[in-house]
Amino acid sequence: MGLSTGLAFDDSGQTFAGMGIDFADFDNDGWPDVFINALANQKYALFRNQKGTFEYVSGSTNIGQISALHSGWGAKFVDVDNDGWKDLFVAQGHVMDNISLTQSWVKYLEPLALMRNKRGKFEDVSAESGEAFKVPLAARGAAFGDLDNNGYVDMAINCNNGPAVILRNEGGTGNHWIVISTVGSVSNRDGIGAEVSLTSESGLRQHATISTGSSYLSSSDKRVHFGLGADKRIKLLQIKWPSGVIQRLENVAVDQVLTVREPANRPPAMKEIPME
């Protein structure tokens, strides 16, 4: 399937050593994109979803330039500053502890990486994101969730031959947010597989899928987090449950953890509002 959809190779037709993976709509066009990291000298792979087929866009989004000499493991799209655009976090470290003997420019221990999404293009903001991002590690798994329910997503990372690392996102941007916790009735209890979309008051549209699976050997909080920037209301929140039920909520308040329960009885038929 990867070969036929464009997910098998980079833009030079080369394969790469993928470890961590995530899927999310990084460019807010309503279609989930795919990120796969790799070993040093290969570049991390970002594939833009073109309505079912995928285009390798590591070069045009700056991911390739940022990651060329790095080796990644746990990874996830996560809006760390709540501006409405999903940033990218990667736990790094080469697989071989003696790699520098044969490739002096490649390191076994590497600092964590954070790349800010600026409307579809990424910039490396690791060095300015706190002292924890300056410590070389053999980082591997990474899991994500708002541990203190303050509206900013935190991170937990495990490391080879070292203690686990917990990163508390202190926020401070003043941007608004919402966390959606789904509870299934007809569908599975956690609502895994439900598709969540919203339109906030500025017209910004975002999309996510309820899932715990991504990253590398890790499971994250299944709740969906959306940053909303300066928007103070959500005009429309729509959930398409695995059962096929489409549920819509209007004029939703921000800065809250909102639990949404799937209707036990199928409501009147609703037309799905497509993400443009």
Coordinates of C-alpha atoms in Angstrom, one line a residue, residues 5 11 16 22 26 37 40 45 64 73 100 108 114 124 144 163-164 173 202 210 212 224 232 236 240 276:
T5 CA 0.1 5.7 -2.2
D11 CA 12.1 12.4 -3.1
F16 CA 15.0 5.0 4.8
D22 CA 2.7 9.8 13.5
F26 CA -0.2 19.5 10.0
N37 CA 11.7 9.8 11.3
A40 CA 21.3 10.4 10.5
A45 CA 10.2 12.1 6.1
G64 CA 14.9 17.7 5.8
W73 CA 12.6 7.6 17.6
S100 CA 31.2 8.4 16.0
Y108 CA 25.0 8.6 19.6
L114 CA 11.2 20.6 18.8
D124 CA 13.9 24.4 14.8
F144 CA 2.2 12.8 25.2
P163 CA 16.4 7.9 33.7
A164 CA 13.1 8.8 32.2
T173 CA 1.6 32.1 25.3
S202 CA -11.6 33.2 13.2
I210 CA -9.0 9.7 18.4
T212 CA -3.4 6.4 21.4
V224 CA -7.6 15.2 21.5
K232 CA -12.4 32.6 22.3
L236 CA -18.7 24.2 15.3
K240 CA -17.9 11.4 13.3
E276 CA -12.1 22.4 3.0

